[in-house]
Amino acid sequence: MNILEKVSHKAINQFEHDFMREVLLSERRRVVILASVLTGLLIGGLLLNFFFGDNLRIVVKERYWAVIVLALGAIYEFQIRHLFGYFIKLERQPPAIARYGNALFETSLPSFLIGVFATFIDPVQALVNPLSNLYFLFIILATLRLDFGLCLFTGGVGVEQT
């Protein structure tokens, strides 16, 4: 192996290492955005319930299911953020199956929320609920994954569930 091949091989390895780090940083940024949105929806739902709870058509006990699902989703996203930070420190890529499982869970969250609402209110009202727009956010933020296969999978899961 001559000196040019050694330098070329080292440059390729450095590029792959830097790209892996940028993918993890981008994933962590994406998860922070999702966690912030879910936390905002949670706080907005609690404020809506506090100020206009008597005027909402959903029984009080049933409104808390949506709060619980949003809270669990936000907690999950903050935990995933911590996990990506751990992989950044280790300078390793998470297993591909874990990334696909995370994409499946995240993209299924709006479907689960719509399903929860559909059990308590008219199913048509649950479908036109603003929460159904979360699909677009999850699919758009999938571009921050910097992996075409994972983006395609996220879009496929989102389209299949709508």
PDB file of C-alpha atoms in Angstrom:
ATOM      1  CA  MET A   1       0.000   0.000   0.000  1.00  0.00           C
ATOM      2  CA  ASN A   2       1.554   3.282  -1.043  1.00  0.00           C
ATOM      3  CA  ILE A   3       1.381   6.549   0.850  1.00  0.00           C
ATOM      4  CA  LEU A   4      -1.451   7.940  -1.314  1.00  0.00           C
ATOM      5  CA  GLU A   5      -3.680   4.929  -0.566  1.00  0.00           C
ATOM      6  CA  LYS A   6      -2.945   5.243   3.175  1.00  0.00           C
ATOM      7  CA  VAL A   7      -3.865   8.926   3.208  1.00  0.00           C
ATOM      8  CA  SER A   8      -6.984   8.240   1.138  1.00  0.00           C
ATOM      9  CA  HIS A   9      -8.055   5.395   3.429  1.00  0.00           C
ATOM     10  CA  LYS A  10      -7.511   7.579   6.534  1.00  0.00           C
ATOM     11  CA  ALA A  11      -9.533  10.427   4.988  1.00  0.00           C
ATOM     12  CA  ILE A  12     -12.415   8.066   4.220  1.00  0.00           C
ATOM     13  CA  ASN A  13     -12.396   6.724   7.782  1.00  0.00           C
ATOM     14  CA  GLN A  14     -12.348  10.266   9.176  1.00  0.00           C
ATOM     15  CA  PHE A  15     -15.248  11.257   6.924  1.00  0.00           C
ATOM     16  CA  GLU A  16     -17.291   8.228   8.032  1.00  0.00           C
ATOM     17  CA  HIS A  17     -16.561   9.015  11.694  1.00  0.00           C
ATOM     18  CA  ASP A  18     -17.532  12.680  11.275  1.00  0.00           C
ATOM     19  CA  PHE A  19     -20.667  11.764   9.327  1.00  0.00           C
ATOM     20  CA  MET A  20     -21.735   9.268  12.024  1.00  0.00           C
ATOM     21  CA  ARG A  21     -21.294  11.973  14.665  1.00  0.00           C
ATOM     22  CA  GLU A  22     -23.359  14.456  12.633  1.00  0.00           C
ATOM     23  CA  VAL A  23     -26.114  11.843  12.183  1.00  0.00           C
ATOM     24  CA  LEU A  24     -26.264  11.348  15.945  1.00  0.00           C
ATOM     25  CA  LEU A  25     -26.296  15.098  16.597  1.00  0.00           C
ATOM     26  CA  SER A  26     -29.051  15.526  14.019  1.00  0.00           C
ATOM     27  CA  GLU A  27     -31.056  12.681  15.570  1.00  0.00           C
ATOM     28  CA  ARG A  28     -30.698  14.259  18.993  1.00  0.00           C
ATOM     29  CA  ARG A  29     -31.864  17.625  17.610  1.00  0.00           C
ATOM     30  CA  ARG A  30     -34.878  15.921  15.992  1.00  0.00           C
ATOM     31  CA  VAL A  31     -35.795  14.183  19.254  1.00  0.00           C
ATOM     32  CA  VAL A  32     -35.557  17.466  21.183  1.00  0.00           C
ATOM     33  CA  ILE A  33     -37.959  19.083  18.704  1.00  0.00           C
ATOM     34  CA  LEU A  34     -40.433  16.206  19.063  1.00  0.00           C
ATOM     35  CA  ALA A  35     -40.146  16.223  22.855  1.00  0.00           C
ATOM     36  CA  SER A  36     -40.745  19.985  22.873  1.00  0.00           C
ATOM     37  CA  VAL A  37     -43.821  19.653  20.656  1.00  0.00           C
ATOM     38  CA  LEU A  38     -45.264  16.869  22.823  1.00  0.00           C
ATOM     39  CA  THR A  39     -44.535  18.857  25.981  1.00  0.00           C
ATOM     40  CA  GLY A  40     -46.180  21.933  24.435  1.00  0.00           C
ATOM     41  CA  LEU A  41     -49.250  19.884  23.515  1.00  0.00           C
ATOM     42  CA  LEU A  42     -49.327  18.494  27.033  1.00  0.00           C
ATOM     43  CA  ILE A  43     -49.122  21.920  28.657  1.00  0.00           C
ATOM     44  CA  GLY A  44     -51.621  23.356  26.158  1.00  0.00           C
ATOM     45  CA  GLY A  45     -54.024  20.502  26.858  1.00  0.00           C
ATOM     46  CA  LEU A  46     -53.731  21.001  30.606  1.00  0.00           C
ATOM     47  CA  LEU A  47     -54.310  24.755  30.266  1.00  0.00           C
ATOM     48  CA  LEU A  48     -57.254  24.155  27.940  1.00  0.00           C
ATOM     49  CA  ASN A  49     -58.670  21.713  30.464  1.00  0.00           C
ATOM     50  CA  PHE A  50     -58.087  24.131  33.354  1.00  0.00           C
ATOM     51  CA  PHE A  51     -59.679  27.176  31.735  1.00  0.00           C
ATOM     52  CA  PHE A  52     -62.335  25.594  29.503  1.00  0.00           C
ATOM     53  CA  GLY A  53     -62.774  22.143  31.009  1.00  0.00           C
ATOM     54  CA  ASP A  54     -66.473  22.590  31.720  1.00  0.00           C
ATOM     55  CA  ASN A  55     -67.173  23.570  28.118  1.00  0.00           C
ATOM     56  CA  LEU A  56     -65.350  20.620  26.552  1.00  0.00           C
ATOM     57  CA  ARG A  57     -67.575  17.767  25.446  1.00  0.00           C
ATOM     58  CA  ILE A  58     -65.245  15.063  26.732  1.00  0.00           C
ATOM     59  CA  VAL A  59     -65.860  13.726  30.226  1.00  0.00           C
ATOM     60  CA  VAL A  60     -63.141  14.814  32.670  1.00  0.00           C
ATOM     61  CA  LYS A  61     -61.867  11.298  33.350  1.00  0.00           C
ATOM     62  CA  GLU A  62     -61.484  10.595  29.647  1.00  0.00           C
ATOM     63  CA  ARG A  63     -59.502  13.772  28.950  1.00  0.00           C
ATOM     64  CA  TYR A  64     -56.680  12.561  31.131  1.00  0.00           C
ATOM     65  CA  TRP A  65     -55.948   9.620  28.836  1.00  0.00           C
ATOM     66  CA  ALA A  66     -54.671  12.041  26.221  1.00  0.00           C
ATOM     67  CA  VAL A  67     -52.609  13.820  28.888  1.00  0.00           C
ATOM     68  CA  ILE A  68     -51.107  10.491  29.985  1.00  0.00           C
ATOM     69  CA  VAL A  69     -50.254   9.495  26.399  1.00  0.00           C
ATOM     70  CA  LEU A  70     -48.669  12.891  25.666  1.00  0.00           C
ATOM     71  CA  ALA A  71     -46.700  12.779  28.919  1.00  0.00           C
ATOM     72  CA  LEU A  72     -45.423   9.271  28.200  1.00  0.00           C
ATOM     73  CA  GLY A  73     -44.497  10.316  24.660  1.00  0.00           C
ATOM     74  CA  ALA A  74     -42.562  13.348  25.918  1.00  0.00           C
ATOM     75  CA  ILE A  75     -40.776  11.270  28.571  1.00  0.00           C
ATOM     76  CA  TYR A  76     -39.896   8.686  25.927  1.00  0.00           C
ATOM     77  CA  GLU A  77     -38.434  11.360  23.626  1.00  0.00           C
ATOM     78  CA  PHE A  78     -36.348  12.881  26.424  1.00  0.00           C
ATOM     79  CA  GLN A  79     -35.020   9.401  27.261  1.00  0.00           C
ATOM     80  CA  ILE A  80     -34.138   8.817  23.600  1.00  0.00           C
ATOM     81  CA  ARG A  81     -32.313  12.158  23.616  1.00  0.00           C
ATOM     82  CA  HIS A  82     -30.279  10.960  26.587  1.00  0.00           C
ATOM     83  CA  LEU A  83     -29.560   7.687  24.767  1.00  0.00           C
ATOM     84  CA  PHE A  84     -28.303   9.522  21.669  1.00  0.00           C
ATOM     85  CA  GLY A  85     -26.056  11.587  23.946  1.00  0.00           C
ATOM     86  CA  TYR A  86     -24.676   8.331  25.332  1.00  0.00           C
ATOM     87  CA  PHE A  87     -23.914   7.036  21.829  1.00  0.00           C
ATOM     88  CA  ILE A  88     -22.272  10.365  20.944  1.00  0.00           C
ATOM     89  CA  LYS A  89     -19.956   9.987  23.956  1.00  0.00           C
ATOM     90  CA  LEU A  90     -19.153   6.410  22.953  1.00  0.00           C
ATOM     91  CA  GLU A  91     -18.661   7.537  19.345  1.00  0.00           C
ATOM     92  CA  ARG A  92     -20.733   4.600  18.163  1.00  0.00           C
ATOM     93  CA  GLN A  93     -23.828   4.265  16.008  1.00  0.00           C
ATOM     94  CA  PRO A  94     -26.934   2.756  17.654  1.00  0.00           C
ATOM     95  CA  PRO A  95     -28.063  -0.575  16.190  1.00  0.00           C
ATOM     96  CA  ALA A  96     -30.132  -0.184  13.018  1.00  0.00           C
ATOM     97  CA  ILE A  97     -32.995  -2.248  14.467  1.00  0.00           C
ATOM     98  CA  ALA A  98     -33.242   0.201  17.384  1.00  0.00           C
ATOM     99  CA  ARG A  99     -33.433   3.167  15.010  1.00  0.00           C
ATOM    100  CA  TYR A 100     -36.188   1.490  12.972  1.00  0.00           C
ATOM    101  CA  GLY A 101     -38.048   0.534  16.173  1.00  0.00           C
ATOM    102  CA  ASN A 102     -37.825   4.129  17.363  1.00  0.00           C
ATOM    103  CA  ALA A 103     -39.182   5.358  14.011  1.00  0.00           C
ATOM    104  CA  LEU A 104     -42.070   2.894  14.237  1.00  0.00           C
ATOM    105  CA  PHE A 105     -42.924   3.957  17.795  1.00  0.00           C
ATOM    106  CA  GLU A 106     -42.709   7.675  17.060  1.00  0.00           C
ATOM    107  CA  THR A 107     -44.780   7.482  13.894  1.00  0.00           C
ATOM    108  CA  SER A 108     -47.391   5.321  15.631  1.00  0.00           C
ATOM    109  CA  LEU A 109     -47.855   7.845  18.450  1.00  0.00           C
ATOM    110  CA  PRO A 110     -50.297  10.100  16.514  1.00  0.00           C
ATOM    111  CA  SER A 111     -52.333   7.011  15.539  1.00  0.00           C
ATOM    112  CA  PHE A 112     -52.525   5.986  19.160  1.00  0.00           C
ATOM    113  CA  LEU A 113     -53.633   9.481  20.215  1.00  0.00           C
ATOM    114  CA  ILE A 114     -56.317   9.542  17.523  1.00  0.00           C
ATOM    115  CA  GLY A 115     -57.459   6.096  18.669  1.00  0.00           C
ATOM    116  CA  VAL A 116     -57.701   7.306  22.261  1.00  0.00           C
ATOM    117  CA  PHE A 117     -59.783  10.284  21.179  1.00  0.00           C
ATOM    118  CA  ALA A 118     -61.957   8.125  18.924  1.00  0.00           C
ATOM    119  CA  THR A 119     -63.054   6.020  21.903  1.00  0.00           C
ATOM    120  CA  PHE A 120     -64.295   9.088  23.776  1.00  0.00           C
ATOM    121  CA  ILE A 121     -65.586  11.389  21.042  1.00  0.00           C
ATOM    122  CA  ASP A 122     -67.081  10.968  17.600  1.00  0.00           C
ATOM    123  CA  PRO A 123     -64.485   9.132  15.424  1.00  0.00           C
ATOM    124  CA  VAL A 124     -64.867  11.705  12.652  1.00  0.00           C
ATOM    125  CA  GLN A 125     -64.067  14.471  15.136  1.00  0.00           C
ATOM    126  CA  ALA A 126     -61.038  12.489  16.284  1.00  0.00           C
ATOM    127  CA  LEU A 127     -59.761  12.259  12.698  1.00  0.00           C
ATOM    128  CA  VAL A 128     -60.102  15.983  12.019  1.00  0.00           C
ATOM    129  CA  ASN A 129     -58.519  16.778  15.367  1.00  0.00           C
ATOM    130  CA  PRO A 130     -55.320  18.841  15.026  1.00  0.00           C
ATOM    131  CA  LEU A 131     -53.380  15.886  16.439  1.00  0.00           C
ATOM    132  CA  SER A 132     -53.697  14.179  13.057  1.00  0.00           C
ATOM    133  CA  ASN A 133     -51.332  16.862  11.733  1.00  0.00           C
ATOM    134  CA  LEU A 134     -48.602  15.362  13.903  1.00  0.00           C
ATOM    135  CA  TYR A 135     -48.004  12.828  11.117  1.00  0.00           C
ATOM    136  CA  PHE A 136     -46.638  15.602   8.927  1.00  0.00           C
ATOM    137  CA  LEU A 137     -44.319  16.800  11.667  1.00  0.00           C
ATOM    138  CA  PHE A 138     -42.964  13.286  12.282  1.00  0.00           C
ATOM    139  CA  ILE A 139     -42.448  12.677   8.561  1.00  0.00           C
ATOM    140  CA  ILE A 140     -40.820  16.070   7.963  1.00  0.00           C
ATOM    141  CA  LEU A 141     -38.502  15.624  10.936  1.00  0.00           C
ATOM    142  CA  ALA A 142     -37.535  12.196   9.594  1.00  0.00           C
ATOM    143  CA  THR A 143     -35.251  14.026   7.164  1.00  0.00           C
ATOM    144  CA  LEU A 144     -33.049  14.865  10.148  1.00  0.00           C
ATOM    145  CA  ARG A 145     -32.295  11.155  10.446  1.00  0.00           C
ATOM    146  CA  LEU A 146     -29.938  11.518   7.451  1.00  0.00           C
ATOM    147  CA  ASP A 147     -30.727   7.980   6.319  1.00  0.00           C
ATOM    148  CA  PHE A 148     -32.814   7.459   3.189  1.00  0.00           C
ATOM    149  CA  GLY A 149     -34.042   3.989   4.204  1.00  0.00           C
ATOM    150  CA  LEU A 150     -35.173   5.232   7.601  1.00  0.00           C
ATOM    151  CA  CYS A 151     -36.930   8.247   6.054  1.00  0.00           C
ATOM    152  CA  LEU A 152     -38.701   5.977   3.585  1.00  0.00           C
ATOM    153  CA  PHE A 153     -39.726   3.633   6.406  1.00  0.00           C
ATOM    154  CA  THR A 154     -41.069   6.541   8.499  1.00  0.00           C
ATOM    155  CA  GLY A 155     -43.069   7.866   5.562  1.00  0.00           C
ATOM    156  CA  GLY A 156     -44.430   4.395   4.825  1.00  0.00           C
ATOM    157  CA  VAL A 157     -45.527   3.870   8.414  1.00  0.00           C
ATOM    158  CA  GLY A 158     -47.152   7.316   8.527  1.00  0.00           C
ATOM    159  CA  VAL A 159     -49.004   6.848   5.239  1.00  0.00           C
ATOM    160  CA  GLU A 160     -50.103   3.326   6.160  1.00  0.00           C
ATOM    161  CA  GLN A 161     -51.594   4.516   9.441  1.00  0.00           C
ATOM    162  CA  THR A 162     -53.501   7.510   8.061  1.00  0.00           C
TER     163      THR A 162
END
